[in-house]
């Protein structure tokens, strides 16, 4: 989790792709169905990096087995304060196999949904260029 946290805190969302398992599952706070696969999840994370401002982690909780953690964050999206949680699970190789993001309050979820909808054509193009469009 340290590599993930360090990359996000540094604003290096491009580096996150290297930390993802090939079959990673991403559960978005604003989409009903999960996204699966490194290319599309990496593209989504880069999109998140473009819409978040003043991002910071404020707390970290870890599972006893060292394979799971919860990172509590605060950020701003289009002028709206967002409080959120990244739930991360690692596979046997130490890569991120599951990433679930939750945000609050509703106004923050709505701002995030709107900002990410604007990013989605670029996200789809980046995922397609990497060979995956799911």
PDB file of C-alpha atoms in Angstrom:
ATOM      1  CA  UNK A   1       0.000   0.000   0.000  1.00  0.00           C
ATOM      2  CA  UNK A   2       2.918   2.307   0.616  1.00  0.00           C
ATOM      3  CA  UNK A   3       3.745   2.528  -3.103  1.00  0.00           C
ATOM      4  CA  UNK A   4       0.121   3.294  -3.985  1.00  0.00           C
ATOM      5  CA  UNK A   5      -0.160   5.944  -1.295  1.00  0.00           C
ATOM      6  CA  UNK A   6       3.188   7.534  -2.205  1.00  0.00           C
ATOM      7  CA  UNK A   7       2.281   7.720  -5.912  1.00  0.00           C
ATOM      8  CA  UNK A   8      -1.128   9.273  -5.221  1.00  0.00           C
ATOM      9  CA  UNK A   9       0.267  11.767  -2.722  1.00  0.00           C
ATOM     10  CA  UNK A  10       2.945  12.747  -5.240  1.00  0.00           C
ATOM     11  CA  UNK A  11       0.271  13.215  -7.908  1.00  0.00           C
ATOM     12  CA  UNK A  12       1.940  10.491 -10.004  1.00  0.00           C
ATOM     13  CA  UNK A  13      -1.240   8.761 -11.167  1.00  0.00           C
ATOM     14  CA  UNK A  14       0.603   7.355 -14.187  1.00  0.00           C
ATOM     15  CA  UNK A  15       2.781   5.196 -11.895  1.00  0.00           C
ATOM     16  CA  UNK A  16      -0.294   3.498 -10.443  1.00  0.00           C
ATOM     17  CA  UNK A  17      -0.726   1.294 -13.506  1.00  0.00           C
ATOM     18  CA  UNK A  18       2.416  -0.637 -12.590  1.00  0.00           C
ATOM     19  CA  UNK A  19       0.921  -1.495  -9.200  1.00  0.00           C
ATOM     20  CA  UNK A  20      -2.241  -3.083 -10.616  1.00  0.00           C
ATOM     21  CA  UNK A  21      -2.840  -6.786 -11.228  1.00  0.00           C
ATOM     22  CA  UNK A  22      -3.791  -7.658 -14.805  1.00  0.00           C
ATOM     23  CA  UNK A  23      -7.307  -8.614 -13.661  1.00  0.00           C
ATOM     24  CA  UNK A  24      -7.766  -5.802 -11.120  1.00  0.00           C
ATOM     25  CA  UNK A  25     -11.352  -4.936 -10.232  1.00  0.00           C
ATOM     26  CA  UNK A  26     -12.260  -1.289  -9.601  1.00  0.00           C
ATOM     27  CA  UNK A  27     -15.523  -0.356  -7.913  1.00  0.00           C
ATOM     28  CA  UNK A  28     -16.333   3.291  -8.483  1.00  0.00           C
ATOM     29  CA  UNK A  29     -18.408   5.417  -6.120  1.00  0.00           C
ATOM     30  CA  UNK A  30     -20.368   6.741  -9.089  1.00  0.00           C
ATOM     31  CA  UNK A  31     -20.782   3.733 -11.410  1.00  0.00           C
ATOM     32  CA  UNK A  32     -23.022   0.735 -10.856  1.00  0.00           C
ATOM     33  CA  UNK A  33     -20.868  -1.929 -12.505  1.00  0.00           C
ATOM     34  CA  UNK A  34     -17.236  -2.541 -11.602  1.00  0.00           C
ATOM     35  CA  UNK A  35     -14.450  -2.057 -14.141  1.00  0.00           C
ATOM     36  CA  UNK A  36     -11.989  -4.890 -14.675  1.00  0.00           C
ATOM     37  CA  UNK A  37      -8.520  -4.952 -16.158  1.00  0.00           C
ATOM     38  CA  UNK A  38      -5.311  -3.016 -15.758  1.00  0.00           C
ATOM     39  CA  UNK A  39      -5.667  -0.805 -18.853  1.00  0.00           C
ATOM     40  CA  UNK A  40      -9.099   0.602 -18.037  1.00  0.00           C
ATOM     41  CA  UNK A  41      -8.453   0.934 -14.289  1.00  0.00           C
ATOM     42  CA  UNK A  42      -5.135   2.691 -14.906  1.00  0.00           C
ATOM     43  CA  UNK A  43      -6.894   5.083 -17.304  1.00  0.00           C
ATOM     44  CA  UNK A  44      -9.605   5.767 -14.719  1.00  0.00           C
ATOM     45  CA  UNK A  45      -6.979   6.519 -12.070  1.00  0.00           C
ATOM     46  CA  UNK A  46      -5.233   8.946 -14.422  1.00  0.00           C
ATOM     47  CA  UNK A  47      -8.621  10.615 -14.969  1.00  0.00           C
ATOM     48  CA  UNK A  48      -9.091  10.883 -11.218  1.00  0.00           C
ATOM     49  CA  UNK A  49      -5.715  12.577 -11.026  1.00  0.00           C
ATOM     50  CA  UNK A  50      -6.957  15.189 -13.477  1.00  0.00           C
ATOM     51  CA  UNK A  51     -10.115  16.031 -11.488  1.00  0.00           C
ATOM     52  CA  UNK A  52      -8.852  15.899  -7.866  1.00  0.00           C
ATOM     53  CA  UNK A  53      -7.230  18.991  -6.355  1.00  0.00           C
ATOM     54  CA  UNK A  54      -5.732  19.507  -2.898  1.00  0.00           C
ATOM     55  CA  UNK A  55      -5.662  15.741  -2.368  1.00  0.00           C
ATOM     56  CA  UNK A  56      -4.369  14.293   0.914  1.00  0.00           C
ATOM     57  CA  UNK A  57      -4.643  11.061   2.850  1.00  0.00           C
ATOM     58  CA  UNK A  58      -5.603  11.654   6.465  1.00  0.00           C
ATOM     59  CA  UNK A  59      -5.667   8.125   7.887  1.00  0.00           C
ATOM     60  CA  UNK A  60      -4.611   4.584   7.034  1.00  0.00           C
ATOM     61  CA  UNK A  61      -5.954   1.325   8.429  1.00  0.00           C
ATOM     62  CA  UNK A  62      -4.390  -2.032   7.589  1.00  0.00           C
ATOM     63  CA  UNK A  63      -5.584  -5.628   7.742  1.00  0.00           C
ATOM     64  CA  UNK A  64      -3.609  -7.929  10.024  1.00  0.00           C
ATOM     65  CA  UNK A  65      -2.542 -10.045   7.020  1.00  0.00           C
ATOM     66  CA  UNK A  66      -0.928  -7.035   5.319  1.00  0.00           C
ATOM     67  CA  UNK A  67      -2.911  -7.595   2.117  1.00  0.00           C
ATOM     68  CA  UNK A  68      -5.643  -5.053   2.665  1.00  0.00           C
ATOM     69  CA  UNK A  69      -5.887  -1.456   3.718  1.00  0.00           C
ATOM     70  CA  UNK A  70      -8.246   1.472   3.911  1.00  0.00           C
ATOM     71  CA  UNK A  71      -6.922   4.928   3.086  1.00  0.00           C
ATOM     72  CA  UNK A  72      -9.102   7.828   4.191  1.00  0.00           C
ATOM     73  CA  UNK A  73      -8.728  10.921   2.011  1.00  0.00           C
ATOM     74  CA  UNK A  74      -9.869  14.482   1.551  1.00  0.00           C
ATOM     75  CA  UNK A  75      -9.845  16.324  -1.753  1.00  0.00           C
ATOM     76  CA  UNK A  76     -11.703  18.889  -3.828  1.00  0.00           C
ATOM     77  CA  UNK A  77     -13.549  18.311  -7.116  1.00  0.00           C
ATOM     78  CA  UNK A  78     -14.786  21.378  -8.975  1.00  0.00           C
ATOM     79  CA  UNK A  79     -14.835  23.398  -5.758  1.00  0.00           C
ATOM     80  CA  UNK A  80     -16.701  20.735  -3.747  1.00  0.00           C
ATOM     81  CA  UNK A  81     -15.036  19.180  -0.674  1.00  0.00           C
ATOM     82  CA  UNK A  82     -14.879  15.401  -0.873  1.00  0.00           C
ATOM     83  CA  UNK A  83     -14.274  12.922   1.943  1.00  0.00           C
ATOM     84  CA  UNK A  84     -13.471   9.443   0.752  1.00  0.00           C
ATOM     85  CA  UNK A  85     -12.059   6.030   1.329  1.00  0.00           C
ATOM     86  CA  UNK A  86      -9.865   3.815  -0.857  1.00  0.00           C
ATOM     87  CA  UNK A  87     -10.264   0.124   0.026  1.00  0.00           C
ATOM     88  CA  UNK A  88      -7.338  -1.811  -1.405  1.00  0.00           C
ATOM     89  CA  UNK A  89      -6.671  -5.547  -1.567  1.00  0.00           C
ATOM     90  CA  UNK A  90      -3.448  -7.152  -2.838  1.00  0.00           C
ATOM     91  CA  UNK A  91      -3.059 -10.457  -4.658  1.00  0.00           C
ATOM     92  CA  UNK A  92      -0.416 -13.098  -3.915  1.00  0.00           C
ATOM     93  CA  UNK A  93       2.117 -11.215  -6.069  1.00  0.00           C
ATOM     94  CA  UNK A  94       1.625  -7.991  -4.103  1.00  0.00           C
ATOM     95  CA  UNK A  95      -0.292  -6.211  -6.877  1.00  0.00           C
ATOM     96  CA  UNK A  96      -3.594  -4.446  -6.352  1.00  0.00           C
ATOM     97  CA  UNK A  97      -6.360  -6.917  -7.168  1.00  0.00           C
ATOM     98  CA  UNK A  98      -9.285  -4.895  -5.836  1.00  0.00           C
ATOM     99  CA  UNK A  99      -9.805  -1.159  -5.434  1.00  0.00           C
ATOM    100  CA  UNK A 100     -13.082   0.169  -4.099  1.00  0.00           C
ATOM    101  CA  UNK A 101     -13.604   3.898  -3.655  1.00  0.00           C
ATOM    102  CA  UNK A 102     -16.342   5.483  -1.580  1.00  0.00           C
ATOM    103  CA  UNK A 103     -17.060   9.197  -1.217  1.00  0.00           C
ATOM    104  CA  UNK A 104     -19.347  11.445   0.769  1.00  0.00           C
ATOM    105  CA  UNK A 105     -21.411  13.637   0.980  1.00  0.00           C
ATOM    106  CA  UNK A 106     -23.898  13.322  -1.866  1.00  0.00           C
ATOM    107  CA  UNK A 107     -22.829  16.696  -3.283  1.00  0.00           C
ATOM    108  CA  UNK A 108     -19.282  15.321  -3.528  1.00  0.00           C
ATOM    109  CA  UNK A 109     -20.432  12.147  -5.277  1.00  0.00           C
ATOM    110  CA  UNK A 110     -22.421  14.258  -7.731  1.00  0.00           C
ATOM    111  CA  UNK A 111     -19.449  16.560  -8.413  1.00  0.00           C
ATOM    112  CA  UNK A 112     -17.198  13.541  -8.926  1.00  0.00           C
ATOM    113  CA  UNK A 113     -19.714  11.862 -11.236  1.00  0.00           C
ATOM    114  CA  UNK A 114     -19.973  15.009 -13.361  1.00  0.00           C
ATOM    115  CA  UNK A 115     -16.199  15.531 -13.523  1.00  0.00           C
ATOM    116  CA  UNK A 116     -15.500  11.903 -14.393  1.00  0.00           C
ATOM    117  CA  UNK A 117     -18.243  11.863 -17.040  1.00  0.00           C
ATOM    118  CA  UNK A 118     -16.400  14.704 -18.747  1.00  0.00           C
ATOM    119  CA  UNK A 119     -13.161  12.667 -18.555  1.00  0.00           C
ATOM    120  CA  UNK A 120     -14.662   9.408 -19.768  1.00  0.00           C
ATOM    121  CA  UNK A 121     -14.085   9.833 -23.528  1.00  0.00           C
ATOM    122  CA  UNK A 122     -10.380  10.339 -22.796  1.00  0.00           C
ATOM    123  CA  UNK A 123     -10.375   7.405 -20.349  1.00  0.00           C
ATOM    124  CA  UNK A 124     -11.931   5.139 -22.989  1.00  0.00           C
ATOM    125  CA  UNK A 125      -9.428   6.269 -25.604  1.00  0.00           C
ATOM    126  CA  UNK A 126      -6.492   5.639 -23.250  1.00  0.00           C
ATOM    127  CA  UNK A 127      -7.801   2.175 -22.336  1.00  0.00           C
ATOM    128  CA  UNK A 128      -8.390   1.327 -26.007  1.00  0.00           C
ATOM    129  CA  UNK A 129      -4.875   2.448 -26.894  1.00  0.00           C
ATOM    130  CA  UNK A 130      -3.580   0.073 -24.232  1.00  0.00           C
ATOM    131  CA  UNK A 131      -5.630  -2.743 -25.784  1.00  0.00           C
ATOM    132  CA  UNK A 132      -8.600  -3.007 -23.447  1.00  0.00           C
ATOM    133  CA  UNK A 133     -11.969  -1.272 -23.603  1.00  0.00           C
ATOM    134  CA  UNK A 134     -14.078  -2.873 -20.809  1.00  0.00           C
TER     135      UNK A 134
END
